[in-house]
Amino acid sequence: MKPTEKTDDDESKCSMQTKQLRINNINRVYDYCLNNVICRRTQLLEYFGELFPSSECKRIMSTECDNCRQVYKTSSIDCTRISIEILKLVSNLNQTNLTLPYIIDILRGVNNKTIRDAGHHRLHAFNSCHQLTRLDLERLISRLIIDGYLKQEFIDQQPSSITAYLRPGINAVQLTSSNSQRSGNTTKIQIELIIRIEQVNNNNNNNNNNTDEERSNSKQKSIEQINEQCFIELKKELKIIFGTSSYSNVIAEQTIKELVKLMPRSKEKMIKNVHGITEELYKQHDFNRLLRILQRFGSQRDEIKRKDSIQNSSDSEHEIDFSLDFTDRSIYGKKRPMASVITTTITKRKRGHGSSF
Ligand SMILES: [Zn+2]
């Protein structure tokens, strides 16, 4: 046999590796879909080993991604204890086939008939993660799967459906033992998750130091900073365009100030609205270069105004969004978060904890 010839064993190993690679890729796509915090472009380019700051995505308002477009506060929370709790739950019930949605139901304390009949409402883990929303919990478990602390076993069910059951992953012991009291000097593994904190405003709260006046002042300050920076950059660019001959003979200081004030985003608007800019000048000196600067600072200024108007409207509505914080499975039929829909579509997961359900 030639050394390069593949044996049946190699073939099956190769197909196992390919299969695992594909499963890992699906898990990553699933994680990407669930992630409602990190910039979409940052996530995509990170996969290809590139660093992409979200500020770049936010630079042009019309093309920013859904995560950058939304206004919310984020917080990084330590999920190590919860993760160990989840691993213990999955290990202890390894003989019972448990799906991801069912595990989430136990962790969030959903008290329904299926859980009560199985006696799972008496488990230590029952309701132990009620402080996390369903989506955040799904994101955490997805993270644990990608990092190998958990895995999914895909089992063929008849007729022609596949169910994914959660099992401890190859790194499960590593996480639990590094955090046990007997771990000695071993570095503890920490699991962190950045989550959204929906902004809840209450004007009656005396401790609320983010008053309208302060917010308006800080908005004004940010806009002034943007204007100042834009003014400096326009002058720099004009120096480059005009080289040794002084631009001040052609463009008056007042014209630059007017450009900053109006921040035109198109050639037409620049020529029409700004005194001192003509079609001939624009063509002759390639003022597209100035336009690009104005577009960049203009979208930053728009962003501040837009966020401020969203803030004002949310102040007046006092509305808290609980749409993702389901506590009762009976609601599933009426309204489901996008993440759950994606889960069902991609992996054909079954609700319930066994094939008999
Ligand atoms: Zn983005």
CSV table of C-alpha atoms and ligand atoms in Angstrom, one decimal:
chain,number,residue,atom,x,y,z
A,1,MET,CA,0.0,0.0,0.0
A,2,LYS,CA,1.3,3.5,-0.8
A,3,PRO,CA,2.0,5.6,2.2
A,4,THR,CA,-0.4,8.3,0.9
A,5,GLU,CA,-3.3,5.9,0.4
A,6,LYS,CA,-6.1,6.4,2.8
A,7,THR,CA,-7.5,3.5,4.9
A,8,ASP,CA,-11.2,3.2,5.9
A,9,ASP,CA,-10.1,4.2,9.4
A,10,ASP,CA,-8.6,7.5,8.0
A,11,GLU,CA,-11.7,8.1,6.0
A,12,SER,CA,-14.0,7.7,9.0
A,13,LYS,CA,-11.6,9.9,11.2
A,14,CYS,CA,-11.6,12.5,8.4
A,15,SER,CA,-15.4,12.5,8.1
A,16,MET,CA,-15.7,12.7,11.9
A,17,GLN,CA,-13.4,15.7,11.9
A,18,THR,CA,-15.3,17.4,9.1
A,19,LYS,CA,-18.5,16.7,10.8
A,20,GLN,CA,-17.2,18.3,14.1
A,21,LEU,CA,-15.9,21.3,12.2
A,22,ARG,CA,-19.3,21.8,10.6
A,23,ILE,CA,-21.0,21.5,14.0
A,24,ASN,CA,-18.6,24.0,15.5
A,25,ASN,CA,-19.3,26.4,12.6
A,26,ILE,CA,-23.1,26.0,13.2
A,27,ASN,CA,-22.5,26.8,16.9
A,28,ARG,CA,-20.7,29.9,16.0
A,29,VAL,CA,-23.4,31.1,13.6
A,30,TYR,CA,-25.9,30.4,16.3
A,31,ASP,CA,-23.9,32.4,18.8
A,32,TYR,CA,-23.6,35.2,16.3
A,33,CYS,CA,-27.4,35.3,15.9
A,34,LEU,CA,-28.0,35.4,19.6
A,35,ASN,CA,-25.4,38.1,20.4
A,36,ASN,CA,-27.4,41.3,20.9
A,37,VAL,CA,-24.5,43.3,22.3
A,38,ILE,CA,-21.3,43.2,20.2
A,39,CYS,CA,-21.1,45.0,16.8
A,40,ARG,CA,-22.0,42.5,14.0
A,41,ARG,CA,-19.0,43.6,11.9
A,42,THR,CA,-16.6,43.2,14.9
A,43,GLN,CA,-17.9,39.7,15.4
A,44,LEU,CA,-17.7,38.7,11.7
A,45,LEU,CA,-14.1,40.1,11.3
A,46,GLU,CA,-13.0,38.6,14.5
A,47,TYR,CA,-13.7,35.2,13.0
A,48,PHE,CA,-11.1,36.1,10.2
A,49,GLY,CA,-8.6,37.3,12.8
A,50,GLU,CA,-9.2,41.0,12.2
A,51,LEU,CA,-9.8,43.7,14.8
A,52,PHE,CA,-12.6,46.0,13.9
A,53,PRO,CA,-13.7,48.7,16.5
A,54,SER,CA,-17.4,49.3,16.7
A,55,SER,CA,-16.8,53.0,16.5
A,56,GLU,CA,-16.0,52.5,12.8
A,57,CYS,CA,-19.4,50.8,12.3
A,58,LYS,CA,-21.2,53.7,14.1
A,59,ARG,CA,-19.4,56.3,12.0
A,60,ILE,CA,-21.9,56.2,9.1
A,61,MET,CA,-25.4,56.2,10.6
A,62,SER,CA,-27.1,54.8,7.5
A,63,THR,CA,-25.0,51.6,7.4
A,64,GLU,CA,-24.5,50.8,11.1
A,65,CYS,CA,-25.4,47.3,12.3
A,66,ASP,CA,-28.5,46.5,14.4
A,67,ASN,CA,-26.5,46.1,17.6
A,68,CYS,CA,-24.7,49.5,17.2
A,69,ARG,CA,-27.9,51.2,16.2
A,70,GLN,CA,-29.6,50.5,19.5
A,71,VAL,CA,-29.1,52.5,22.6
A,72,TYR,CA,-28.6,50.6,25.9
A,73,LYS,CA,-26.1,50.2,28.7
A,74,THR,CA,-24.1,47.0,29.0
A,75,SER,CA,-22.5,45.2,31.9
A,76,SER,CA,-20.0,42.4,32.1
A,77,ILE,CA,-21.2,39.8,34.6
A,78,ASP,CA,-19.3,36.9,36.2
A,79,CYS,CA,-21.2,33.8,35.2
A,80,THR,CA,-18.7,31.2,36.6
A,81,ARG,CA,-21.0,30.1,39.4
A,82,ILE,CA,-24.0,29.8,37.2
A,83,SER,CA,-22.0,27.9,34.5
A,84,ILE,CA,-20.8,25.4,37.1
A,85,GLU,CA,-24.4,25.0,38.2
A,86,ILE,CA,-25.4,24.3,34.6
A,87,LEU,CA,-22.6,21.7,34.2
A,88,LYS,CA,-23.7,20.0,37.4
A,89,LEU,CA,-27.3,19.9,36.2
A,90,VAL,CA,-26.4,18.4,32.8
A,91,SER,CA,-24.0,15.9,34.4
A,92,ASN,CA,-26.4,14.8,37.0
A,93,LEU,CA,-29.2,14.3,34.5
A,94,ASN,CA,-26.9,12.9,31.8
A,95,GLN,CA,-29.0,9.7,31.6
A,96,THR,CA,-32.1,11.7,30.9
A,97,ASN,CA,-32.1,13.3,27.5
A,98,LEU,CA,-32.4,17.0,28.1
A,99,THR,CA,-32.8,19.6,25.4
A,100,LEU,CA,-31.4,23.1,25.6
A,101,PRO,CA,-34.9,24.8,25.9
A,102,TYR,CA,-35.8,22.4,28.7
A,103,ILE,CA,-32.6,23.0,30.6
A,104,ILE,CA,-33.3,26.8,30.3
A,105,ASP,CA,-36.9,26.2,31.7
A,106,ILE,CA,-35.4,24.4,34.7
A,107,LEU,CA,-32.8,27.1,35.3
A,108,ARG,CA,-35.4,29.9,35.0
A,109,GLY,CA,-37.9,28.2,37.3
A,110,VAL,CA,-40.6,27.5,34.8
A,111,ASN,CA,-43.2,25.6,36.8
A,112,ASN,CA,-45.1,23.6,34.2
A,113,LYS,CA,-46.6,20.1,34.1
A,114,THR,CA,-43.7,18.5,32.3
A,115,ILE,CA,-41.2,19.7,34.8
A,116,ARG,CA,-43.4,18.9,37.8
A,117,ASP,CA,-44.2,15.4,36.5
A,118,ALA,CA,-40.4,14.7,36.1
A,119,GLY,CA,-39.8,16.1,39.6
A,120,HIS,CA,-37.3,18.6,38.2
A,121,HIS,CA,-38.9,21.5,40.1
A,122,ARG,CA,-37.3,20.0,43.2
A,123,LEU,CA,-33.8,20.2,41.8
A,124,HIS,CA,-31.2,22.5,43.4
A,125,ALA,CA,-30.7,24.2,40.0
A,126,PHE,CA,-34.4,24.9,39.6
A,127,ASN,CA,-34.9,28.7,39.3
A,128,SER,CA,-31.2,29.3,40.1
A,129,CYS,CA,-30.8,31.6,37.0
A,130,HIS,CA,-34.0,33.6,37.3
A,131,GLN,CA,-32.0,36.8,37.2
A,132,LEU,CA,-30.9,36.2,33.6
A,133,THR,CA,-33.3,36.7,30.7
A,134,ARG,CA,-34.0,33.7,28.6
A,135,LEU,CA,-31.9,35.2,25.8
A,136,ASP,CA,-28.9,35.8,28.0
A,137,LEU,CA,-29.1,32.3,29.4
A,138,GLU,CA,-29.2,30.9,25.9
A,139,ARG,CA,-26.2,33.1,25.0
A,140,LEU,CA,-24.3,31.8,28.1
A,141,ILE,CA,-25.1,28.1,27.2
A,142,SER,CA,-24.1,28.8,23.6
A,143,ARG,CA,-20.7,30.2,24.9
A,144,LEU,CA,-20.2,27.1,27.1
A,145,ILE,CA,-20.8,24.9,24.0
A,146,ILE,CA,-18.3,26.8,21.9
A,147,ASP,CA,-15.7,26.6,24.7
A,148,GLY,CA,-16.2,22.8,25.0
A,149,TYR,CA,-17.7,22.9,28.5
A,150,LEU,CA,-20.9,21.5,27.1
A,151,LYS,CA,-21.7,19.7,23.9
A,152,GLN,CA,-24.7,18.7,22.0
A,153,GLU,CA,-25.5,15.1,21.0
A,154,PHE,CA,-27.6,14.8,17.8
A,155,ILE,CA,-29.9,11.8,17.8
A,156,ASP,CA,-32.0,10.7,14.9
A,157,GLN,CA,-35.6,10.5,15.8
A,158,GLN,CA,-38.2,8.9,13.6
A,159,PRO,CA,-39.6,10.1,11.3
A,160,SER,CA,-36.8,12.2,9.8
A,161,SER,CA,-36.1,14.6,12.6
A,162,ILE,CA,-33.0,15.2,14.7
A,163,THR,CA,-33.0,16.2,18.3
A,164,ALA,CA,-30.0,17.8,20.1
A,165,TYR,CA,-29.4,16.8,23.7
A,166,LEU,CA,-27.0,18.6,26.0
A,167,ARG,CA,-24.1,16.7,27.5
A,168,PRO,CA,-21.0,17.6,29.4
A,169,GLY,CA,-18.2,18.7,27.0
A,170,ILE,CA,-14.6,17.7,26.9
A,171,ASN,CA,-13.5,20.7,29.1
A,172,ALA,CA,-16.3,20.3,31.7
A,173,VAL,CA,-14.0,18.8,34.4
A,174,GLN,CA,-11.5,21.6,33.8
A,175,LEU,CA,-14.0,24.3,34.7
A,176,THR,CA,-15.4,22.6,37.8
A,177,SER,CA,-12.0,21.4,39.1
A,178,SER,CA,-10.3,24.8,38.6
A,179,ASN,CA,-13.0,26.4,40.7
A,180,SER,CA,-13.1,23.8,43.5
A,181,GLN,CA,-11.6,24.5,46.9
A,182,ARG,CA,-9.0,21.8,46.4
A,183,SER,CA,-7.7,23.4,43.2
A,184,GLY,CA,-4.7,24.8,45.0
A,185,ASN,CA,-2.7,27.1,42.8
A,186,THR,CA,-4.4,26.3,39.6
A,187,THR,CA,-5.6,29.4,37.8
A,188,LYS,CA,-9.3,29.7,38.1
A,189,ILE,CA,-11.3,29.7,34.9
A,190,GLN,CA,-13.8,32.6,34.8
A,191,ILE,CA,-16.8,32.8,32.5
A,192,GLU,CA,-17.9,36.3,31.8
A,193,LEU,CA,-20.8,37.5,29.7
A,194,ILE,CA,-21.5,41.0,28.5
A,195,ILE,CA,-25.3,41.6,28.7
A,196,ARG,CA,-27.6,44.5,27.9
A,197,ILE,CA,-29.1,46.4,30.7
A,198,GLU,CA,-32.3,48.0,29.5
A,199,GLN,CA,-32.4,51.6,30.6
A,200,VAL,CA,-35.2,52.3,33.1
A,201,ASN,CA,-35.7,55.9,33.8
A,202,ASN,CA,-37.7,57.2,36.7
A,203,ASN,CA,-38.1,60.9,37.1
A,204,ASN,CA,-39.4,60.5,40.7
A,205,ASN,CA,-36.2,59.0,41.8
A,206,ASN,CA,-34.2,61.6,43.7
A,207,ASN,CA,-31.0,59.7,43.3
A,208,ASN,CA,-31.2,59.9,39.6
A,209,ASN,CA,-28.3,62.2,38.9
A,210,ASN,CA,-28.8,62.1,35.1
A,211,THR,CA,-31.0,65.1,35.0
A,212,ASP,CA,-32.4,66.7,31.8
A,213,GLU,CA,-30.2,69.7,32.3
A,214,GLU,CA,-27.0,67.6,32.8
A,215,ARG,CA,-27.9,65.5,29.7
A,216,SER,CA,-28.5,68.6,27.6
A,217,ASN,CA,-25.2,70.1,28.8
A,218,SER,CA,-23.3,67.0,28.0
A,219,LYS,CA,-25.0,66.8,24.5
A,220,GLN,CA,-24.0,70.4,23.9
A,221,LYS,CA,-20.4,69.7,24.9
A,222,SER,CA,-20.1,66.7,22.7
A,223,ILE,CA,-21.5,68.6,19.7
A,224,GLU,CA,-19.1,71.5,20.4
A,225,GLN,CA,-16.2,69.0,20.5
A,226,ILE,CA,-17.2,67.5,17.2
A,227,ASN,CA,-17.5,71.0,15.6
A,228,GLU,CA,-14.1,72.0,16.9
A,229,GLN,CA,-12.5,68.8,15.6
A,230,CYS,CA,-14.2,69.1,12.3
A,231,PHE,CA,-13.0,72.7,11.9
A,232,ILE,CA,-9.4,71.7,12.7
A,233,GLU,CA,-9.5,68.8,10.2
A,234,LEU,CA,-11.0,70.9,7.4
A,235,LYS,CA,-8.2,73.4,7.8
A,236,LYS,CA,-5.6,70.7,7.8
A,237,GLU,CA,-7.1,69.2,4.6
A,238,LEU,CA,-7.2,72.7,2.9
A,239,LYS,CA,-3.5,73.1,3.7
A,240,ILE,CA,-2.9,69.8,1.9
A,241,ILE,CA,-5.1,70.7,-1.0
A,242,PHE,CA,-3.6,74.1,-1.6
A,243,GLY,CA,0.0,73.2,-0.7
A,244,THR,CA,2.3,76.1,-0.5
A,245,SER,CA,-0.1,78.7,-1.8
A,246,SER,CA,-2.3,79.8,1.1
A,247,TYR,CA,-5.9,78.6,1.0
A,248,SER,CA,-7.1,81.8,2.8
A,249,ASN,CA,-6.9,83.7,-0.4
A,250,VAL,CA,-9.6,81.4,-1.8
A,251,ILE,CA,-11.6,80.2,1.2
A,252,ALA,CA,-12.5,82.6,3.9
A,253,GLU,CA,-12.4,81.6,7.6
A,254,GLN,CA,-16.1,82.4,7.7
A,255,THR,CA,-16.8,79.8,4.9
A,256,ILE,CA,-15.1,77.1,6.9
A,257,LYS,CA,-17.2,78.0,9.9
A,258,GLU,CA,-20.3,77.9,7.8
A,259,LEU,CA,-19.2,74.4,6.5
A,260,VAL,CA,-19.0,73.2,10.1
A,261,LYS,CA,-22.3,74.8,11.1
A,262,LEU,CA,-24.3,73.3,8.2
A,263,MET,CA,-22.2,70.1,7.7
A,264,PRO,CA,-23.5,69.5,4.1
A,265,ARG,CA,-23.4,65.8,3.2
A,266,SER,CA,-23.5,66.2,-0.6
A,267,LYS,CA,-21.7,68.2,-3.2
A,268,GLU,CA,-25.0,69.8,-4.3
A,269,LYS,CA,-25.9,71.0,-0.7
A,270,MET,CA,-22.4,72.3,-0.2
A,271,ILE,CA,-22.5,74.4,-3.3
A,272,LYS,CA,-26.1,75.5,-2.8
A,273,ASN,CA,-26.0,76.3,1.0
A,274,VAL,CA,-22.5,77.4,1.8
A,275,HIS,CA,-21.5,81.0,0.9
A,276,GLY,CA,-18.1,81.0,-0.9
A,277,ILE,CA,-18.2,77.5,-2.3
A,278,THR,CA,-18.9,77.4,-6.1
A,279,GLU,CA,-19.1,74.6,-8.6
A,280,GLU,CA,-15.8,75.8,-10.2
A,281,LEU,CA,-14.0,75.9,-6.9
A,282,TYR,CA,-15.3,72.5,-6.0
A,283,LYS,CA,-14.1,70.9,-9.2
A,284,GLN,CA,-10.8,72.8,-9.4
A,285,HIS,CA,-9.7,71.9,-5.9
A,286,ASP,CA,-11.2,68.4,-5.4
A,287,PHE,CA,-13.5,69.4,-2.5
A,288,ASN,CA,-14.7,65.8,-2.3
A,289,ARG,CA,-11.9,65.6,0.3
A,290,LEU,CA,-13.7,68.2,2.4
A,291,LEU,CA,-17.0,66.5,1.8
A,292,ARG,CA,-15.7,63.2,3.2
A,293,ILE,CA,-14.7,65.0,6.4
A,294,LEU,CA,-18.1,66.7,6.7
A,295,GLN,CA,-19.9,63.4,6.2
A,296,ARG,CA,-17.9,61.7,8.9
A,297,PHE,CA,-18.4,64.4,11.5
A,298,GLY,CA,-22.0,65.0,10.3
A,299,SER,CA,-22.9,61.4,11.1
A,300,GLN,CA,-21.3,61.7,14.6
A,301,ARG,CA,-23.4,64.8,15.2
A,302,ASP,CA,-26.5,63.0,14.0
A,303,GLU,CA,-25.8,60.1,16.2
A,304,ILE,CA,-25.7,62.3,19.3
A,305,LYS,CA,-29.0,64.0,18.4
A,306,ARG,CA,-30.6,60.7,17.6
A,307,LYS,CA,-29.6,59.1,20.9
A,308,ASP,CA,-30.8,62.2,22.7
A,309,SER,CA,-34.2,62.0,21.1
A,310,ILE,CA,-34.5,58.3,21.8
A,311,GLN,CA,-33.6,59.0,25.5
A,312,ASN,CA,-36.2,61.8,25.6
A,313,SER,CA,-39.0,59.6,24.1
A,314,SER,CA,-38.1,56.7,26.5
A,315,ASP,CA,-38.3,59.2,29.4
A,316,SER,CA,-41.8,60.2,28.5
A,317,GLU,CA,-43.0,56.6,28.0
A,318,HIS,CA,-41.5,55.0,31.1
A,319,GLU,CA,-41.8,51.7,29.3
A,320,ILE,CA,-39.8,48.6,30.2
A,321,ASP,CA,-39.3,45.9,27.6
A,322,PHE,CA,-39.9,42.5,29.1
A,323,SER,CA,-40.5,40.9,25.7
A,324,LEU,CA,-37.5,38.5,26.1
A,325,ASP,CA,-38.0,37.7,29.7
A,326,PHE,CA,-40.5,34.9,29.5
A,327,THR,CA,-41.3,33.1,32.6
A,328,ASP,CA,-44.2,30.9,31.4
A,329,ARG,CA,-44.0,28.5,28.6
A,330,SER,CA,-47.6,29.0,27.8
A,331,ILE,CA,-46.6,32.3,26.1
A,332,TYR,CA,-44.4,30.5,23.5
A,333,GLY,CA,-47.2,30.0,21.1
A,334,LYS,CA,-48.1,33.7,21.1
A,335,LYS,CA,-44.8,35.5,21.0
A,336,ARG,CA,-41.3,34.1,20.8
A,337,PRO,CA,-37.9,35.9,20.7
A,338,MET,CA,-36.1,35.7,17.4
A,339,ALA,CA,-33.4,33.6,19.0
A,340,SER,CA,-35.8,30.8,19.8
A,341,VAL,CA,-37.0,30.7,16.2
A,342,ILE,CA,-33.5,30.5,15.0
A,343,THR,CA,-32.7,27.7,17.4
A,344,THR,CA,-35.6,25.6,16.1
A,345,THR,CA,-34.8,26.3,12.5
A,346,ILE,CA,-31.1,25.5,12.6
A,347,THR,CA,-30.9,22.5,14.9
A,348,LYS,CA,-34.4,21.2,14.8
A,349,ARG,CA,-34.3,21.1,18.6
A,350,LYS,CA,-37.3,19.5,20.3
A,351,ARG,CA,-38.9,21.0,23.3
A,352,GLY,CA,-39.3,18.5,26.2
A,353,HIS,CA,-36.8,16.2,27.8
A,354,GLY,CA,-37.2,13.0,25.9
A,355,SER,CA,-38.4,11.4,22.7
A,356,SER,CA,-41.7,10.4,24.5
A,357,PHE,CA,-42.8,14.1,24.7
B,1,ZN,ZN,-21.9,47.6,14.4
